[in-house]
C-alpha positions as MATLAB code, in Angstrom:
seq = 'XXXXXXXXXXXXXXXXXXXXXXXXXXXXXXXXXXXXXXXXXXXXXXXXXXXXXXXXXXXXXXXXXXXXXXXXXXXXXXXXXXXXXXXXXXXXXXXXXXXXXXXXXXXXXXXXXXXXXXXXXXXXXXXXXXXXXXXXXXXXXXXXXXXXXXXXXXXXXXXXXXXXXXXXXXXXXXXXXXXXXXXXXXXXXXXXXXXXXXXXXXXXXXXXXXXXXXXXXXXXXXXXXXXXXXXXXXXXXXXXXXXXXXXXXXXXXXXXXXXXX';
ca = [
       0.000    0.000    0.000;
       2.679    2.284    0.833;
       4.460    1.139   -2.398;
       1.361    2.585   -4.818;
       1.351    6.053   -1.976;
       5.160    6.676   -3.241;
       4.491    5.862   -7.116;
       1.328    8.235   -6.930;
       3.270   11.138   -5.295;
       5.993   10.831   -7.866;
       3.094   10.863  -10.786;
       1.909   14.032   -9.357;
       5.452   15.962   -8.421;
       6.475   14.999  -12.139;
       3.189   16.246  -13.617;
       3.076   19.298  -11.594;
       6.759   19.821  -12.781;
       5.684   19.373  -16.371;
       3.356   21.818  -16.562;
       5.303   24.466  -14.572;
       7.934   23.971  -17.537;
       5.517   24.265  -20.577;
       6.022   26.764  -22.932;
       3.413   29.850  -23.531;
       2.946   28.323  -26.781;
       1.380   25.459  -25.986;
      -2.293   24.457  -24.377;
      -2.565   23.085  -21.156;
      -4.567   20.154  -22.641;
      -3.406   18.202  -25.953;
      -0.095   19.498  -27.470;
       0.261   21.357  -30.904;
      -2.538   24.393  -29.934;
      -1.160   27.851  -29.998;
      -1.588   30.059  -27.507;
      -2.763   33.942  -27.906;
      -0.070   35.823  -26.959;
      -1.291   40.082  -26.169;
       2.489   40.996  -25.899;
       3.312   39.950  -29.053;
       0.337   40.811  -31.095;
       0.784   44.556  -29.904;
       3.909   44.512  -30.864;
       2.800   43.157  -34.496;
       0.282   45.898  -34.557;
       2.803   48.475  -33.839;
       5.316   47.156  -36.331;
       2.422   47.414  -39.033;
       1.434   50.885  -37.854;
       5.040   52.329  -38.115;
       5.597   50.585  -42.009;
       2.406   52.002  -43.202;
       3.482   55.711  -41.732;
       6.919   55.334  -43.499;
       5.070   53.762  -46.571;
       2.459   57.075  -46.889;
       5.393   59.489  -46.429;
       7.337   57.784  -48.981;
       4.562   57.864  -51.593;
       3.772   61.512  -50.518;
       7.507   62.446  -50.906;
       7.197   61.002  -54.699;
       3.862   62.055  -55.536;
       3.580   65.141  -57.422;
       2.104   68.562  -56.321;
       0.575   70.040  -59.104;
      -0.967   73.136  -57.963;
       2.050   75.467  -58.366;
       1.218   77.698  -60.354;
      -0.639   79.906  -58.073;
       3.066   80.996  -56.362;
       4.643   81.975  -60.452;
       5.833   85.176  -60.462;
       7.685   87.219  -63.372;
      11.386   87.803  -63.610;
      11.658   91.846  -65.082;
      13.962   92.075  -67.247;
      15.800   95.365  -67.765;
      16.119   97.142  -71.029;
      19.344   98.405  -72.528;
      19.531  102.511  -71.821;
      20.469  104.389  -74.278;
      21.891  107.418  -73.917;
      21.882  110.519  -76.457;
      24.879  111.505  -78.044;
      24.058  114.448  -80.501;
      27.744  115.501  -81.097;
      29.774  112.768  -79.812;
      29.750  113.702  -76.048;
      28.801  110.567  -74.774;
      30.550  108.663  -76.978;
      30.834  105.139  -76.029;
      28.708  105.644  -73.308;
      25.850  103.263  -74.568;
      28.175  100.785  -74.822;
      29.600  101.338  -71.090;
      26.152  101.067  -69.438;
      25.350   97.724  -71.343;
      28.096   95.747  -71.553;
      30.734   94.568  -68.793;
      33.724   96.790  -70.446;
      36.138   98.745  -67.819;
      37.952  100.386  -70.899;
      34.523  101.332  -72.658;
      33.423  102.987  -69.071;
      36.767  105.042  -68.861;
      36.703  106.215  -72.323;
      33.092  107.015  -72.438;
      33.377  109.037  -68.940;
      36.663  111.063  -70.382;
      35.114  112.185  -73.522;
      31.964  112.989  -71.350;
      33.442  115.134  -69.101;
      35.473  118.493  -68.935;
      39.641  117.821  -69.299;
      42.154  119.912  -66.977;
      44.287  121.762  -68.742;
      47.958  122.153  -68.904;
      47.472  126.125  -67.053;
      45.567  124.242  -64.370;
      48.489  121.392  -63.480;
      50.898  124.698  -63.309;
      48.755  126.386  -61.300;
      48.282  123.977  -58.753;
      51.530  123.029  -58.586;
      52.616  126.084  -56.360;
      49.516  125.606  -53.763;
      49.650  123.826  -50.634;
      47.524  120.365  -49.407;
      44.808  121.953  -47.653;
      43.690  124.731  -49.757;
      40.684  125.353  -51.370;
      41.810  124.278  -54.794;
      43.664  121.102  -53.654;
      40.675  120.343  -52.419;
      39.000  120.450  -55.628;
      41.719  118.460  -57.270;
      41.132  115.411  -54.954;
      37.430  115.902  -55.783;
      37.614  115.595  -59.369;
      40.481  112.812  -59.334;
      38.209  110.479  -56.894;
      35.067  111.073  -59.407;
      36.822  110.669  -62.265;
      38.394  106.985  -60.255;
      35.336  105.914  -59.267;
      32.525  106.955  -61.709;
      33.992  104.952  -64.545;
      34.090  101.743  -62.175;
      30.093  102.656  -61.372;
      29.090  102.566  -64.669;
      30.983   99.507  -65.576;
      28.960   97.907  -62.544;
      25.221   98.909  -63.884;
      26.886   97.431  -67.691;
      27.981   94.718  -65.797;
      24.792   94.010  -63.871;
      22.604   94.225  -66.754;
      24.659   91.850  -69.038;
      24.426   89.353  -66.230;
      21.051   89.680  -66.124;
      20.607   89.234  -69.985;
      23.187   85.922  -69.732;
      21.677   84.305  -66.802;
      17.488   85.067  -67.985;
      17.625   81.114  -69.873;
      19.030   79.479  -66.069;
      16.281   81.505  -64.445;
      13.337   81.022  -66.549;
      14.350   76.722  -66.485;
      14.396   76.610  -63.065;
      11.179   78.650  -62.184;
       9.722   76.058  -64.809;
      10.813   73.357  -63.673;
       9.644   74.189  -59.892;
       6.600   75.521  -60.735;
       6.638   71.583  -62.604;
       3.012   69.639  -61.537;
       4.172   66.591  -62.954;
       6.440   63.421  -61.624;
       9.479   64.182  -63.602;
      10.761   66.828  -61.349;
       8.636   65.822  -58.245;
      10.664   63.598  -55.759;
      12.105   64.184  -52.784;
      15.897   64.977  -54.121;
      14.928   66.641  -57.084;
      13.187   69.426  -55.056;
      16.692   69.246  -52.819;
      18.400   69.911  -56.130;
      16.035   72.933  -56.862;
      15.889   74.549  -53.760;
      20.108   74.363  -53.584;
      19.560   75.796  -57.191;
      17.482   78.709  -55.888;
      19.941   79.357  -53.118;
      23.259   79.958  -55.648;
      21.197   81.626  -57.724;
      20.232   83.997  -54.677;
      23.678   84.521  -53.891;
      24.950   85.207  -57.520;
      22.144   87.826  -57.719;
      22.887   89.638  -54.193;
      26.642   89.528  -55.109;
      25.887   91.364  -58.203;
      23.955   94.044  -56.594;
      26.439   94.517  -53.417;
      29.010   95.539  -56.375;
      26.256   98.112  -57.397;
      25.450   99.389  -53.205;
      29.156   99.682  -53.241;
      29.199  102.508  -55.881;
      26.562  103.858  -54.812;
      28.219  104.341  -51.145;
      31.448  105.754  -53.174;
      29.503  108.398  -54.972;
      27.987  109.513  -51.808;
      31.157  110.461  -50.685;
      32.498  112.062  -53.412;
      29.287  114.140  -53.328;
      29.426  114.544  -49.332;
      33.304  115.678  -50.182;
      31.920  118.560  -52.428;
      28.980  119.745  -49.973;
      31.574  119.630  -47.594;
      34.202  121.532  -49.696;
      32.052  124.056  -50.509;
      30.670  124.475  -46.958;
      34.894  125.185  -45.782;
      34.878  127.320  -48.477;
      32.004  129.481  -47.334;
      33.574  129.453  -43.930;
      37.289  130.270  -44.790;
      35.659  133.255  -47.015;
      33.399  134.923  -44.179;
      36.645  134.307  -41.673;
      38.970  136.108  -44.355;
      36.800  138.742  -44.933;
      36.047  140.005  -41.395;
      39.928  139.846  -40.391;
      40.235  142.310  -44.075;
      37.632  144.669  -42.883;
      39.026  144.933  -39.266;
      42.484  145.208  -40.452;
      41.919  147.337  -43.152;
      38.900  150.172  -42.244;
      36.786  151.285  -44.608;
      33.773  152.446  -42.829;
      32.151  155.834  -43.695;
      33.259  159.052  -42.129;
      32.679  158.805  -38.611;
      31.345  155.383  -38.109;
      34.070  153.980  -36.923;
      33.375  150.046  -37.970;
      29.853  149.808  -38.790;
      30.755  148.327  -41.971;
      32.493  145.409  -40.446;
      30.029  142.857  -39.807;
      28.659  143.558  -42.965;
      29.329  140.363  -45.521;
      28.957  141.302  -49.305;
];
């Protein structure tokens, strides 16, 4: 009796121990029926929700947008000046403002404007730095250096403009594009980077123009200012004359000498 006790216990510690060690996969009754797992069928369901967001981003990254042409603009185009030249005084001038040509902007500016002559350069070779006529000289030699280089910046800027109008109106068309051919993802890159050099090209172009501008400014700040000194020096020379030199009525002692003509 105790014999079948023993045998009955070890049945039911090796059972117990068989079950214990079953895997989740399994049924408790009959082998070969799968168990639901929850773990792993969320993580199935995740896996599938994260492929089909990758999936719609690829296929909207490649799908053409083909409402663009609501943001087309036009590129204006500038028009060659042209400048009169009745007798030959702007000679070459035309030319100058149209074309990128440093030698047609200094010839076109000399025959333009009024030559020193010889009796000047002896003249001015006796006065001093500082004086009014110096003054005058460094005036007219810093207009004559840099309104030359101005105009062959406007010639220059506008024959860019005419050169580069075929890159610009290819890529406008080809982003303002509604079909697949220029559409995907790295194409766009492409156009965008194209934009962006394109930009810079065009904001180089008109910083050579800004700086011109800022150089004529001076040379016509110099001249206000010239002419302001002059003014000055002329009042200041013409009170120390009338104090030195009297020339007031019969007794008025120095009425006159506040008086400026």
């Amino acid at each position: 009796m105790k014999l079948n006790i023993t045998k009955r216990r070890r049945w039911l510690i090796g059972g117990g121990l068989l079950l214990l060690t079953a895997t989740p996969s399994f049924a408790l009754f009959g082998i070969g029926d799968i168990v639901f797992d929850p773990t792993s069928y969320a993580s199935l369901v995740s896996q599938l929700t994260t492929i089909e967001s990758q999936y719609n981003m690829l296929k909207n990254n490649i799908e053409h947008f083909s409402v663009k042409q609501q943001w087309q603009t036009t590129l204006n185009a500038l028009k060659n000046v042209n400048v009169a030249n009745m007798f030959g005084e702007t000679g070459g001038m035309t030319i100058a403002f149209n074309s990128n040509s440093a030698s047609a902007s200094s010839t076109a500016w000399k025959t333009a404007t009024t030559p020193m002559s010889s009796n000047v350069t002896s003249y001015l070779q006796g006065q001093q730095l500082g004086s009014a006529q110096m003054s005058q000289l460094a005036m007219v030699e810093m207009s004559d250096s840099i309104s030359p280089d101005c105009i062959t910046a406007v010639g220059s800027y506008r024959a860019a403009r005419t050169q580069d109008t075929a890159a610009n109106s290819s890529l406008t068309a080809n982003q303002l594009d509604g079909t697949s051919t220029t559409n995907s993802e790295v194409q766009q890159l492409n156009l965008l980077n194209a934009a962006e050099v394109q930009k810079l090209s065009e904001m180089q172009n008109q910083g050579a123009m800004q700086a011109c501008l800022a150089s004529q400014m001076a040379v016509g700040n110099m001249e206000r200012r010239n002419a302001a000194a002059t003014d000055l020096n002329t009042a200041a020379f013409v009170q120390q004359q009338r104090s030195t030199n009297d020339v007031s009525a019969a007794n008025e002692s120095n009425t006159w000498q506040t008086y400026l003509p």
